[in-house]
Structures are given as C-alpha cells and as structure tokens.
PDB file of C-alpha atoms and ligand atoms in Angstrom:
ATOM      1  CA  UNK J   1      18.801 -46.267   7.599  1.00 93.00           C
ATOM      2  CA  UNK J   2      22.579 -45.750   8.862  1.00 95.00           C
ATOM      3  CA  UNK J   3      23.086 -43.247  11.842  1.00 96.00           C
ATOM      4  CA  UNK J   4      24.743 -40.913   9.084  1.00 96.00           C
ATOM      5  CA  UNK J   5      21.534 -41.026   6.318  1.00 97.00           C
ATOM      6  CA  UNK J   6      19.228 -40.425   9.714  1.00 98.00           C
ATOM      7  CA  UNK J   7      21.360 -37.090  10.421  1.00 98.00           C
ATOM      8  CA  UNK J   8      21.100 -36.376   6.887  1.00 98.00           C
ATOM      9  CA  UNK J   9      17.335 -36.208   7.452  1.00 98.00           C
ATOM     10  CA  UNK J  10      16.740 -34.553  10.474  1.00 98.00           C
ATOM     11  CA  UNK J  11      19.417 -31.807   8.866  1.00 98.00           C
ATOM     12  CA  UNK J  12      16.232 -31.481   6.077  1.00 98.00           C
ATOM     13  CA  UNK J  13      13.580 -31.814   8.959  1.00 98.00           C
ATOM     14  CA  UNK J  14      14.966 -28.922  11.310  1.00 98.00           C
ATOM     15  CA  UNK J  15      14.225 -26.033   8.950  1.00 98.00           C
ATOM     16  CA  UNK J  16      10.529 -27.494   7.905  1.00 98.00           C
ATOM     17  CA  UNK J  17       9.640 -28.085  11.348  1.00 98.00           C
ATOM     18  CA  UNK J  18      10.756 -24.465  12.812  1.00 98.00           C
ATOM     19  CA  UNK J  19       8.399 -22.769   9.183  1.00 98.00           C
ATOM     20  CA  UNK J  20       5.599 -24.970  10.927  1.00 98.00           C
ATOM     21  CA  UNK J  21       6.614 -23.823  14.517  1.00 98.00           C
ATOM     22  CA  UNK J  22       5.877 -19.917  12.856  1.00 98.00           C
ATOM     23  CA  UNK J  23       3.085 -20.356  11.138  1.00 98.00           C
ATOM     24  CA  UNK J  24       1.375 -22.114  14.501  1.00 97.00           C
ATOM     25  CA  UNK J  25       3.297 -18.804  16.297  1.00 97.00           C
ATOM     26  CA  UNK J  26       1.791 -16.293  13.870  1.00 96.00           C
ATOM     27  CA  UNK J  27      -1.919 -17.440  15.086  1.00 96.00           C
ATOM     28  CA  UNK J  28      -1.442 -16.510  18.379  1.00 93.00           C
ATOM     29  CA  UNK J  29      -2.075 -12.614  17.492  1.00 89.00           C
ATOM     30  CA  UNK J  30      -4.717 -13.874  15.009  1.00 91.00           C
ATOM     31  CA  UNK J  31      -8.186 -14.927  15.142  1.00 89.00           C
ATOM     32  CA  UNK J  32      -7.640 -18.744  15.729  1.00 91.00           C
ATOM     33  CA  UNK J  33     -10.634 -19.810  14.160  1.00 91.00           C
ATOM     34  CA  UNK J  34     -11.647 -22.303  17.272  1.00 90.00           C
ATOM     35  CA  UNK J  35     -14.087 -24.859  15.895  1.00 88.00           C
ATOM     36  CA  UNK J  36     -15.185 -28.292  17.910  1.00 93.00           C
ATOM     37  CA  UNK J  37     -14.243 -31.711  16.245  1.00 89.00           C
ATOM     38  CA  UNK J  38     -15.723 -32.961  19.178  1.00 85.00           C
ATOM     39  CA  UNK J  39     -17.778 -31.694  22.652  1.00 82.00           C
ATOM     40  CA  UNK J  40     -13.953 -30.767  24.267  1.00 85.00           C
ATOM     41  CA  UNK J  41     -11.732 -31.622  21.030  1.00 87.00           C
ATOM     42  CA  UNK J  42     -10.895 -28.411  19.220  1.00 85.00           C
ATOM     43  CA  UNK J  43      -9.318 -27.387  15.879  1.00 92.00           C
ATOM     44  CA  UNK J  44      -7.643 -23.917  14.804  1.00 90.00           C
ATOM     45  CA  UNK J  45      -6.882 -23.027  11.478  1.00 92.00           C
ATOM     46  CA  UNK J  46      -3.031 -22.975  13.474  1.00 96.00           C
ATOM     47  CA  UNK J  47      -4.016 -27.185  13.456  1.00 96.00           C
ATOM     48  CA  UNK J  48      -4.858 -26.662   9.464  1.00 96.00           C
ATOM     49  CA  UNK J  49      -2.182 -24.533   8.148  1.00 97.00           C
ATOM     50  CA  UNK J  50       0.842 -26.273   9.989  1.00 98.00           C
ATOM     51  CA  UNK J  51      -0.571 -29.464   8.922  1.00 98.00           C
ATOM     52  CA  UNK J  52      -0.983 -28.535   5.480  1.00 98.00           C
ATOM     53  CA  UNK J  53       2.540 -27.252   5.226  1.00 98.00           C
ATOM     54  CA  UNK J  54       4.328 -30.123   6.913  1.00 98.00           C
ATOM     55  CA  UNK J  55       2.322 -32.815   4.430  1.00 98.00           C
ATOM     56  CA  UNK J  56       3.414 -30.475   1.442  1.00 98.00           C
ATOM     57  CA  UNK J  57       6.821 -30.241   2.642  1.00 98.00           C
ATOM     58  CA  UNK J  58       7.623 -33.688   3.427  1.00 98.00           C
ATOM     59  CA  UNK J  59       6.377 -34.988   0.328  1.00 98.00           C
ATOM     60  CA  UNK J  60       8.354 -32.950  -1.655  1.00 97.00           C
ATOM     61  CA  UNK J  61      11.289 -33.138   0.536  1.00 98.00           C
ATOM     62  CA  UNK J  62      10.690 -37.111   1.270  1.00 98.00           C
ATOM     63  CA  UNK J  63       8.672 -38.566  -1.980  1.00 97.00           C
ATOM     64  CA  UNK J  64       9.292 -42.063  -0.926  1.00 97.00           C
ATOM     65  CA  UNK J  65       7.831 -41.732   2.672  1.00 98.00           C
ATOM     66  CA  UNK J  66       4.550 -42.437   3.768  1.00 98.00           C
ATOM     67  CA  UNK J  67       2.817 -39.724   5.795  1.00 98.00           C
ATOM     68  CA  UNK J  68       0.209 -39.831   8.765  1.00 98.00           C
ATOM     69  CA  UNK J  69      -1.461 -37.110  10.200  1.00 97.00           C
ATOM     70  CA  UNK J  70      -3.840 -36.397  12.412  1.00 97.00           C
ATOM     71  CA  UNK J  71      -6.182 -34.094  10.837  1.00 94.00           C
ATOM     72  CA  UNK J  72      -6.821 -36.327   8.050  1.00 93.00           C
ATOM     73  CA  UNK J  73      -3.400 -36.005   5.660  1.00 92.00           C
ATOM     74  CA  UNK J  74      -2.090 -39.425   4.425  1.00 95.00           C
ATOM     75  CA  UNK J  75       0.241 -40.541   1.805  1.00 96.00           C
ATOM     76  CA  UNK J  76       1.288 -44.172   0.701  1.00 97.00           C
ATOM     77  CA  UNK J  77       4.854 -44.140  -0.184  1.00 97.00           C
ATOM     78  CA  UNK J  78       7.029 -47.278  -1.021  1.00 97.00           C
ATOM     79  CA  UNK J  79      10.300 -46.839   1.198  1.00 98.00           C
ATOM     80  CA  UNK J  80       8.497 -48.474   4.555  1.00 97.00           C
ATOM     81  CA  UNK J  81       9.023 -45.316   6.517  1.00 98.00           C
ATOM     82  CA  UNK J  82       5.998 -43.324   7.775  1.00 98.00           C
ATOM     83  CA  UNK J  83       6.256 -39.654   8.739  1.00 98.00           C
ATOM     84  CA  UNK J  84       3.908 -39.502  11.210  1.00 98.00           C
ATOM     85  CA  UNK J  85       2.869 -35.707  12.458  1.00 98.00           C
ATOM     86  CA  UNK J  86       0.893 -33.747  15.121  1.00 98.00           C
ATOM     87  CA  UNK J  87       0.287 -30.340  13.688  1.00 98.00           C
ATOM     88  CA  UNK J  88      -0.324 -28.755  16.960  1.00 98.00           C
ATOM     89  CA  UNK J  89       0.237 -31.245  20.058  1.00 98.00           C
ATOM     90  CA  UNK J  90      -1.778 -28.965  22.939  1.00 97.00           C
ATOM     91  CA  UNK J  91      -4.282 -27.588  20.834  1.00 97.00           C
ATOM     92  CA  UNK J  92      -6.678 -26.917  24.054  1.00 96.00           C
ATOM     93  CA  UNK J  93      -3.793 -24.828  25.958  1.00 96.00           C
ATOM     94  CA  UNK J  94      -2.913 -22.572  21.837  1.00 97.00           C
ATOM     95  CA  UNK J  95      -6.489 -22.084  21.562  1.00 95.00           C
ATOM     96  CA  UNK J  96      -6.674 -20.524  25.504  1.00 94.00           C
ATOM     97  CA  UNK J  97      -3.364 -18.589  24.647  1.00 94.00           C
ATOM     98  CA  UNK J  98      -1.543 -20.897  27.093  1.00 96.00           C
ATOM     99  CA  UNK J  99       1.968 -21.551  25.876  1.00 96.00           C
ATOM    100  CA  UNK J 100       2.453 -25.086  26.526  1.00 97.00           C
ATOM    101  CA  UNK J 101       1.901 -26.736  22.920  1.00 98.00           C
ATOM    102  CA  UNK J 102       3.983 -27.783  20.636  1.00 98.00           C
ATOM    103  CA  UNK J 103       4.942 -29.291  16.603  1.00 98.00           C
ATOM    104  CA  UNK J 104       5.874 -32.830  16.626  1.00 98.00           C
ATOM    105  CA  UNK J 105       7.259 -34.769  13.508  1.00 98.00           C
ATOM    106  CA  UNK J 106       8.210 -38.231  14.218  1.00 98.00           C
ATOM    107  CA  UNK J 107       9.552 -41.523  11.767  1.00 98.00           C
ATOM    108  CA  UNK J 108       9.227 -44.514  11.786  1.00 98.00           C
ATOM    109  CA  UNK J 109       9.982 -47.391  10.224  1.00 98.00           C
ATOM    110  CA  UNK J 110       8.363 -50.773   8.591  1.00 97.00           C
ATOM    111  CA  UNK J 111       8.346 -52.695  12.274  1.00 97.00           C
ATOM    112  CA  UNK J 112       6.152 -48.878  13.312  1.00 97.00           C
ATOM    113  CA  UNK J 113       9.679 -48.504  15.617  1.00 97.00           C
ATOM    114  CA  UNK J 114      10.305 -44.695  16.144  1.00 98.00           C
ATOM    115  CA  UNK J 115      13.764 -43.932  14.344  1.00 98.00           C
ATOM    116  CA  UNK J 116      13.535 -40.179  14.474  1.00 98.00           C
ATOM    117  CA  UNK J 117      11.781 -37.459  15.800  1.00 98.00           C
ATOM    118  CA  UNK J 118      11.368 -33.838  16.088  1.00 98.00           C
ATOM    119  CA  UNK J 119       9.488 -32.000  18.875  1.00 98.00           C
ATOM    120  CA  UNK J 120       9.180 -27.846  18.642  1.00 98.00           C
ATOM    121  CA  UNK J 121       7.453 -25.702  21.081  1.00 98.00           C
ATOM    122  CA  UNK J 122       7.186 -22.477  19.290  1.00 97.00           C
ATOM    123  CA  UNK J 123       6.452 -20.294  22.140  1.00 97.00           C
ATOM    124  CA  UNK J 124       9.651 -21.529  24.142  1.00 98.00           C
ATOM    125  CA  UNK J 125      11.489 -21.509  21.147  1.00 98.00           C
ATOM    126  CA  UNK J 126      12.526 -25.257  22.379  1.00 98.00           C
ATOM    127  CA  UNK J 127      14.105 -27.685  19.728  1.00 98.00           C
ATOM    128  CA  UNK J 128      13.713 -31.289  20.941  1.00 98.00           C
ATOM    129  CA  UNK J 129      15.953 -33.631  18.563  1.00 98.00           C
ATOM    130  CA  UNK J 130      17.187 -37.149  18.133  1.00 98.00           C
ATOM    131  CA  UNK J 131      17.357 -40.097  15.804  1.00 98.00           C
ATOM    132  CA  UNK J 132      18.395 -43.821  16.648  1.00 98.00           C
ATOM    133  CA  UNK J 133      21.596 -43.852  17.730  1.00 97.00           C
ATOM    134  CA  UNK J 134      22.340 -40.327  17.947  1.00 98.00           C
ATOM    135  CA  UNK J 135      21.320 -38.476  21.302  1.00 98.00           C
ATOM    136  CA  UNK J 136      18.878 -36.704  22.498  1.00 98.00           C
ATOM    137  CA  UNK J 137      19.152 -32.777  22.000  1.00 98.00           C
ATOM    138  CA  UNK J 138      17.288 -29.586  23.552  1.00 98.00           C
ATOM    139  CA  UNK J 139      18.638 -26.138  21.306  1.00 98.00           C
ATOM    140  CA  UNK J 140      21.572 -27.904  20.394  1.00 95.00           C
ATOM    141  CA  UNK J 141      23.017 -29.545  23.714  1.00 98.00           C
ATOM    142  CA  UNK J 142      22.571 -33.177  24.837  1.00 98.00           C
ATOM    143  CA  UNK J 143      19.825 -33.971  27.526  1.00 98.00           C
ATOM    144  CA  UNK J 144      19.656 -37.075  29.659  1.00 98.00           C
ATOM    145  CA  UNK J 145      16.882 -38.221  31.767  1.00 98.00           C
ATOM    146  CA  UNK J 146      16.857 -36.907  35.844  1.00 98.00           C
ATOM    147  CA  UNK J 147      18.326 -38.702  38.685  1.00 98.00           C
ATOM    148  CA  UNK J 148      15.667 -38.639  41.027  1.00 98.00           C
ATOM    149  CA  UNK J 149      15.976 -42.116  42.964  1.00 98.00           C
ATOM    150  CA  UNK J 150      12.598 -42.833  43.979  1.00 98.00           C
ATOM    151  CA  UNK J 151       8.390 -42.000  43.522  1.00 98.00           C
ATOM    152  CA  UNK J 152       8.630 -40.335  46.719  1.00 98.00           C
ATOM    153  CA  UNK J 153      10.887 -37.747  45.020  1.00 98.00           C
ATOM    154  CA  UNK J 154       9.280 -37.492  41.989  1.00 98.00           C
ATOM    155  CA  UNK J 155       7.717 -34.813  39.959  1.00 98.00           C
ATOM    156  CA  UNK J 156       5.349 -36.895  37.154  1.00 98.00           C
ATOM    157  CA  UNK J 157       3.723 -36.000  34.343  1.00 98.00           C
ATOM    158  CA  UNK J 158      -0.210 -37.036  32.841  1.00 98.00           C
ATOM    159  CA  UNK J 159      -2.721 -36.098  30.823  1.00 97.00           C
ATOM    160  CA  UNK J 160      -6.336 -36.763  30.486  1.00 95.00           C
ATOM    161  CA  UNK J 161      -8.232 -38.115  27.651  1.00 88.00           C
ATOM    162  CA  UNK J 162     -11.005 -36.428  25.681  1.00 86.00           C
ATOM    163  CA  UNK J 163     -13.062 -39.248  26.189  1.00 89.00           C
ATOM    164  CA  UNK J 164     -12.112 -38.194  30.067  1.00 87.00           C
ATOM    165  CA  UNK J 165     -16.229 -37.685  30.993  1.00 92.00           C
ATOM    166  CA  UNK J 166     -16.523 -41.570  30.899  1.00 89.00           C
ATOM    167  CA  UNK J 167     -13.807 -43.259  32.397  1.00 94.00           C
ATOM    168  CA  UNK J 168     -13.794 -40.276  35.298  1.00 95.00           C
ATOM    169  CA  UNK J 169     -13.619 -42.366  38.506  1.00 95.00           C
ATOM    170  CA  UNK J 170     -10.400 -44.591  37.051  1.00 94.00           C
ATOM    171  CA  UNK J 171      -8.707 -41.596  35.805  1.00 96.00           C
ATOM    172  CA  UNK J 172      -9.576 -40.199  39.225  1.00 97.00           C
ATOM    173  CA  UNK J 173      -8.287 -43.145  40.771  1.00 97.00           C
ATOM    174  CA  UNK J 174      -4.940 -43.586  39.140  1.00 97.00           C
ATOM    175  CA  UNK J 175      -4.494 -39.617  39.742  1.00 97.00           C
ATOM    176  CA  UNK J 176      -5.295 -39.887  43.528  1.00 97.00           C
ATOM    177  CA  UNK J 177      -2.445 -42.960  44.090  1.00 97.00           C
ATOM    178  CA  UNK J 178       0.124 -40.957  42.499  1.00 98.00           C
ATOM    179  CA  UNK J 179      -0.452 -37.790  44.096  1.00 97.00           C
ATOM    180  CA  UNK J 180      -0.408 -39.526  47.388  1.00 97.00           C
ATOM    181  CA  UNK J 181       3.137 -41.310  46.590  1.00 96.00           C
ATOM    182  CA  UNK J 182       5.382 -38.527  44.487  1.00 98.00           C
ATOM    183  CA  UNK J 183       5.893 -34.751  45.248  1.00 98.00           C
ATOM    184  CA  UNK J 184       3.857 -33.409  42.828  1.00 98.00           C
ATOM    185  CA  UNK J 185       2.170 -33.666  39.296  1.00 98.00           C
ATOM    186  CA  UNK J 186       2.256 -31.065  36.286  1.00 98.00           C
ATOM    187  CA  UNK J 187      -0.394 -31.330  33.080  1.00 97.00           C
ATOM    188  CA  UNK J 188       1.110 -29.353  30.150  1.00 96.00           C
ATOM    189  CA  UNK J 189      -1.217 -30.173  27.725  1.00 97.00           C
ATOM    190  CA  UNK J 190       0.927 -31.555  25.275  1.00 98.00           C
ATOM    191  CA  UNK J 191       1.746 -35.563  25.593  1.00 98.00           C
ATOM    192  CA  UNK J 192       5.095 -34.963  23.381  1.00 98.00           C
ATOM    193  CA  UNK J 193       6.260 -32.201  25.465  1.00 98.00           C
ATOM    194  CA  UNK J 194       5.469 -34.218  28.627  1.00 98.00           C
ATOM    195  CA  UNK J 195       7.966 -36.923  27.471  1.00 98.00           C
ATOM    196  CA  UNK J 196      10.110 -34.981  26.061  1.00 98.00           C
ATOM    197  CA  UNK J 197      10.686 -33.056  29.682  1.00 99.00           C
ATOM    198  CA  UNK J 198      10.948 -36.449  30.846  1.00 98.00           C
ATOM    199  CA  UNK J 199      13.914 -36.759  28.355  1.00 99.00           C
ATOM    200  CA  UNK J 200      15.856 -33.243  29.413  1.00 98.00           C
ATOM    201  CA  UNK J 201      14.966 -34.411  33.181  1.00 98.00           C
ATOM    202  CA  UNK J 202      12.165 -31.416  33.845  1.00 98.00           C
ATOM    203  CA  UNK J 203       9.719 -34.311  34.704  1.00 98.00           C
ATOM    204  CA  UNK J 204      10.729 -37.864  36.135  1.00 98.00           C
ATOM    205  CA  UNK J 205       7.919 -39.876  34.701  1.00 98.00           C
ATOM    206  CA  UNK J 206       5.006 -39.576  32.984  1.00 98.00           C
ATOM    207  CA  UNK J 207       1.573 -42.094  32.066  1.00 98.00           C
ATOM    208  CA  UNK J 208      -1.193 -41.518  30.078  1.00 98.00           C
ATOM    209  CA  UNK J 209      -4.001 -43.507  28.900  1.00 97.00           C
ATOM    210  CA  UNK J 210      -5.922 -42.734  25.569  1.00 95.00           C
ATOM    211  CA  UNK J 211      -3.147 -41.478  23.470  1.00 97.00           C
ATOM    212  CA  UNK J 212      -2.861 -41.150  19.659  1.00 97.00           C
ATOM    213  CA  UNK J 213       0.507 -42.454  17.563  1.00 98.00           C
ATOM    214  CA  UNK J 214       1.012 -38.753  16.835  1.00 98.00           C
ATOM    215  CA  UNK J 215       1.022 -37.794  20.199  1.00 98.00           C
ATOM    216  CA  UNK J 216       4.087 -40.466  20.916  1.00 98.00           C
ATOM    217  CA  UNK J 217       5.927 -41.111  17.855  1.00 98.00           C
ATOM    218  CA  UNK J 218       8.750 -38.684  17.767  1.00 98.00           C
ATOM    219  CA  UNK J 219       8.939 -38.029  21.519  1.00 98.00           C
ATOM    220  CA  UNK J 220       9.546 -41.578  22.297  1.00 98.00           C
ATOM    221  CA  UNK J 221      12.972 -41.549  19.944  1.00 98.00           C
ATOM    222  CA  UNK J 222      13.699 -38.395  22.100  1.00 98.00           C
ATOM    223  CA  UNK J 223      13.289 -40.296  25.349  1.00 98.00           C
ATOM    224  CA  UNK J 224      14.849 -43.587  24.695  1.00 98.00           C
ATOM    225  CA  UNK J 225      18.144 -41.239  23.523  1.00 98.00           C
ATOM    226  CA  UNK J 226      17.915 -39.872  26.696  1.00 98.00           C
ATOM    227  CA  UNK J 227      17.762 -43.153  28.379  1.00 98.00           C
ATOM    228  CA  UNK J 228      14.858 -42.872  29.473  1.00 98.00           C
ATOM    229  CA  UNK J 229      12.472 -46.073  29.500  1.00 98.00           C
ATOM    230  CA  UNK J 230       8.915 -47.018  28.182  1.00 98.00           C
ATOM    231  CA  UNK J 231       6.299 -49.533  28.379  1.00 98.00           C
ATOM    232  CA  UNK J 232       2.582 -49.813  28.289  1.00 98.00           C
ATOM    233  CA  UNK J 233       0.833 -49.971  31.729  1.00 97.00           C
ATOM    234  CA  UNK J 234       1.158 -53.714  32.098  1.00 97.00           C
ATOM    235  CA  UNK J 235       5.283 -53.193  31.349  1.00 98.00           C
ATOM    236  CA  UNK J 236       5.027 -54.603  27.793  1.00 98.00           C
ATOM    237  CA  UNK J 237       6.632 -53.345  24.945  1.00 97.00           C
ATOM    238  CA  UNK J 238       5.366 -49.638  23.724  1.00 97.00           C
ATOM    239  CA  UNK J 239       3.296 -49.660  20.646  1.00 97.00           C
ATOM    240  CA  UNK J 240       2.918 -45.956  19.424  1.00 97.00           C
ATOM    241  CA  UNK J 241      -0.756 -47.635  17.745  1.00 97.00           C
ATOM    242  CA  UNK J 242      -1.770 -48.678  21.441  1.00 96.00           C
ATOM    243  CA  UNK J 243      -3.110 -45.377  23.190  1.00 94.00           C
ATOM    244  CA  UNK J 244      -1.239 -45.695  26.973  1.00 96.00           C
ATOM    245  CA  UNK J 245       2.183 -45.394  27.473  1.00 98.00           C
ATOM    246  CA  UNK J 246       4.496 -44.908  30.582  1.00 98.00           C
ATOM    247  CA  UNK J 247       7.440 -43.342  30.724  1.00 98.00           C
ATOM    248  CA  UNK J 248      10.196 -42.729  33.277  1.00 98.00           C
ATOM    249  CA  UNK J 249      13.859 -42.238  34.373  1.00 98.00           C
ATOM    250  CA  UNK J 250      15.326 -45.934  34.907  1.00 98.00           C
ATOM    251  CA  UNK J 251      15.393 -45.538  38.503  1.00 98.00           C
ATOM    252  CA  UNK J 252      11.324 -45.094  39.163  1.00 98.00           C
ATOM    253  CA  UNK J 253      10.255 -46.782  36.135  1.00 98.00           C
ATOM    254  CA  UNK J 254       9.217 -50.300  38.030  1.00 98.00           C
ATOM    255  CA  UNK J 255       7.594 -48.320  41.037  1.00 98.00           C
ATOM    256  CA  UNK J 256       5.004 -46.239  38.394  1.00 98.00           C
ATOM    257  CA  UNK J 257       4.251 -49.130  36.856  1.00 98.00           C
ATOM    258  CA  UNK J 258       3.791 -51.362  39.941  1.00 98.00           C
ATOM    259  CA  UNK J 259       1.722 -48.479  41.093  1.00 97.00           C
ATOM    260  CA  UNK J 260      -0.253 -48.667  37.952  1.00 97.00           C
ATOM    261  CA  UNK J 261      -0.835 -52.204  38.536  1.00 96.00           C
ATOM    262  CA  UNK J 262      -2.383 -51.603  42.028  1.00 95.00           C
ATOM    263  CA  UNK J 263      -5.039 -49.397  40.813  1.00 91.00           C
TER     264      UNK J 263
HETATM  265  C1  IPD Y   1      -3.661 -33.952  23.195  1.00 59.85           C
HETATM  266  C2  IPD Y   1      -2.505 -33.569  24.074  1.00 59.85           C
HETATM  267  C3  IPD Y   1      -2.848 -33.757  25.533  1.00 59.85           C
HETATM  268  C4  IPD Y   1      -3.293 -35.175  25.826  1.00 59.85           C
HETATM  269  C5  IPD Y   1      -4.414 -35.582  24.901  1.00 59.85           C
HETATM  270  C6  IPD Y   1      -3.997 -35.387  23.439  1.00 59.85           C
HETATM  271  P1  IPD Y   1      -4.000 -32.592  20.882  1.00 59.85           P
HETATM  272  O1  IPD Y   1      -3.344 -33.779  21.817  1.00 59.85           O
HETATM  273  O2  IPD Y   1      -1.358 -34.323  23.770  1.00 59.85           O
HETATM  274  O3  IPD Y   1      -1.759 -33.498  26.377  1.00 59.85           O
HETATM  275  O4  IPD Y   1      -3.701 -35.236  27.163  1.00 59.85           O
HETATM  276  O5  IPD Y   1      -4.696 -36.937  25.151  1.00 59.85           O
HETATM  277  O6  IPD Y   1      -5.033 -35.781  22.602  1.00 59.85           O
HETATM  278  O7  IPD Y   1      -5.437 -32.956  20.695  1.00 59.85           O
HETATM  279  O8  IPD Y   1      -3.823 -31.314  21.566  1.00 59.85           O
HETATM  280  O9  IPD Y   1      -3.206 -32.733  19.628  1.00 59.85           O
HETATM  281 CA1   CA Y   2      -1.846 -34.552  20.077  1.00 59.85          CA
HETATM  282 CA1   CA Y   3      -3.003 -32.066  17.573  1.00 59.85          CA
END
C-alpha cells in the first residue's frame, strides 16, 4: 500500500477503534463479568464485546483483510493483509479498575511486517497512531523516542508472563540486572502501551519475554515511526509471531540487549 491508501485507512480505523475504546470504558461502572481462561489469565465481557465489534467492523469496513484476534475471531481474506487485534491489552489491571489498559489494532502485511497500527487507552483518552512512512502520533501531535544517553539513566519498561510461576528465577534474574543498572522500572500492564511510551519517550526501553502478536503488532509501527529500535533478545530481527521483543531509544538499545545477553 502507498503512504496515501495507508492514511486512507487509518482515517476509517480512528473512529472504529475510539466505539471499541467506549464500549471497553462503559464496563468500568458495570459488572465486568471476570471469568479465568486460565489460573491468572482473565476475560471480561469488556474482552468480548470490544472484540466482537472490532471483527464486525473491520470486516465490513475491510472485506478483503484477514483478521486475527485473540479471543478466538479469525477471518481469511485474499488481499495479504491481516488485521491483527487485542480487544483489551491489560485485561488484569481493567478487571482491578486500574487504568493502565488499552485497544490495540495493528496491520500487517503478507511478509507479517507491521504497516499500521492503532493503540487507544480509553481511560487516558490517549490516541497512539502511525502507519509506514508516516509518523508516529499521540492526540494528534508527533512523538519521538527520549534522549536519555545511557542504562544508567534509564527508566525501562517489562512485563511478566502468565506462564510467570515457571520460569520465576530467570524472570527474577533478568529483573534483578536491570534494576541494578537503570534508575528505575515501571509495569503498566499493557505490552502495547509499554512500547508505545517508549515511542512518545515516557519510557526509554522496554523487554519482555512471552508475548503474543497482538500484544506487538500495532505498537511496533508506532515505535519504529518514532525511531525507536527493536530486536529479539539475541538482537535479531523482531518477529511479532516470536513472543520476546526488546525495544529502546537508539542510544541504549545495544546496552539492554548486551545486558540481556549476560543473564
Ligand atoms: C498482557 C499484557 C501484559 C503482558 C502480558 C500480556 P492481556 O496482555 O500485555 O502487559 O505482560 O504478557 O499477555 O492478556 O492483558 O491482553
Ligand atoms: Ca495482550
Ligand atoms: Ca487482551
């Protein structure tokens, strides 16, 4: 797609995404309907409806598209582009009534390359926007990744797996050697907000292991137009379909990951 078809679509995306942003808003003075997928993993009807709406909308709105989603929706289209949605990314902090979660619509294309993405924290009221080639975008106004020169000045991002209770002592691990070398670390909840405040320079870098293409998809479009950078933990190329990613301004990027390597 040309730079001027992927503004055409994120023009159609904006109002569908800010409809799901409500209905996951709307919830939060409702009974939530908290049910376990797994022992931690949780589901709200919030999860549901938004999900249902977005896969209704895009198809209609996108016929050609594929669509991916993680509580179960998926659609085989024919133009080699895959929608690929998070109905509620943070569903742990909604379902506690802490605001920190967020919609997420990403695309991407036949090589699985993010081309676009969308990134809404209803709460906040925060728009995260961009498509290949066209800037990265908070409410409206450009966003760049921070400045911050080193580790030592850093404040990072992470996240911890579901699957957490098993590989405790090397999330542990990799938590403690970070800690030790940056100024702090925040855990939001939500893995697209986390890079996206990488992208508007509210974090410096972020890692996570155990991730879900949902979680990463339209974030990562947000953070590369930002020039920010990404890799998996050994530095190789990011794979949306791999679950670990790394991101960072340019400036720290080598020291997370030669941290990473370490531990
Ligand atoms: C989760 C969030 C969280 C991350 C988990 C994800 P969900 O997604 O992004 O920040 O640490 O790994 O699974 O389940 O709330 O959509
Ligand atoms: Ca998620
Ligand atoms: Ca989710």
């Amino acid at each position: 797609m040309t730079t001027e078809q992927l503004q055409h679509v994120m023009e159609q995306l904006v109002p569908i995404i800010s409809r799901a942003g409500e209905i996951v808003n709307s919830y939060l003075k409702k009974d939530k309907q908290i049910e376990n997928k797994g022992t931690i993993d949780l589901i709200t009807a919030a999860d549901k409806e938004s999900e249902e709406f977005l896969f209704g909308r895009l198809r209609e709105v996108f016929p050609g598209d594929s669509i991916l989603a993680e509580e179960g929706n998926t659609h085989e289209g024919s133009s080699g582009y895959t929608w690929v949605i998070d109905p509620v990314d943070g569903t742990t902090s909604f379902a506690h009534g802490f605001p920190a979660f967020a919609v997420s619509v990403g695309l991407i294309d036949s090589d699985k390359q993010p081309v676009l993405g969308a990134v809404l924290t209803p709460f906040f009221n925060e728009l995260f926007t961009a498509y290949r080639g066209g800037g990265a975008w908070l409410n409206g106004e450009r966003i760049h990744v921070s400045k911050a020169a080193s580790l030592s000045v850093s404040l990072l991002g992470t996240g911890f797996p579901y699957n957490r209770r098993s590989i405790m002592d090397r999330l542990l691990k990799r938590l403690g050697a970070f800690l030790h070398n940056c100024h702090d670390i925040r855990r939001t909840g939500s893995a697209a907000l986390d890079i996206c405040y990488v992208a508007a320079g509210r974090l410096d870098g972020y890692y996570e292991e155990g991730l879900k293409p949902w979680d990463t998809a339209a974030a990562l479009v947000i953070l590369e137009e930002a020039g920010g950078l990404s890799s998996k933990f050994d530095g190789s190329k990011v794979d949306i379909f791999v679950p670990e990613i790394v991101v960072a301004n340019p400036n720290i990027f080598q020291e997370i990951l030669d941290l990473l390597s370490k531990v």
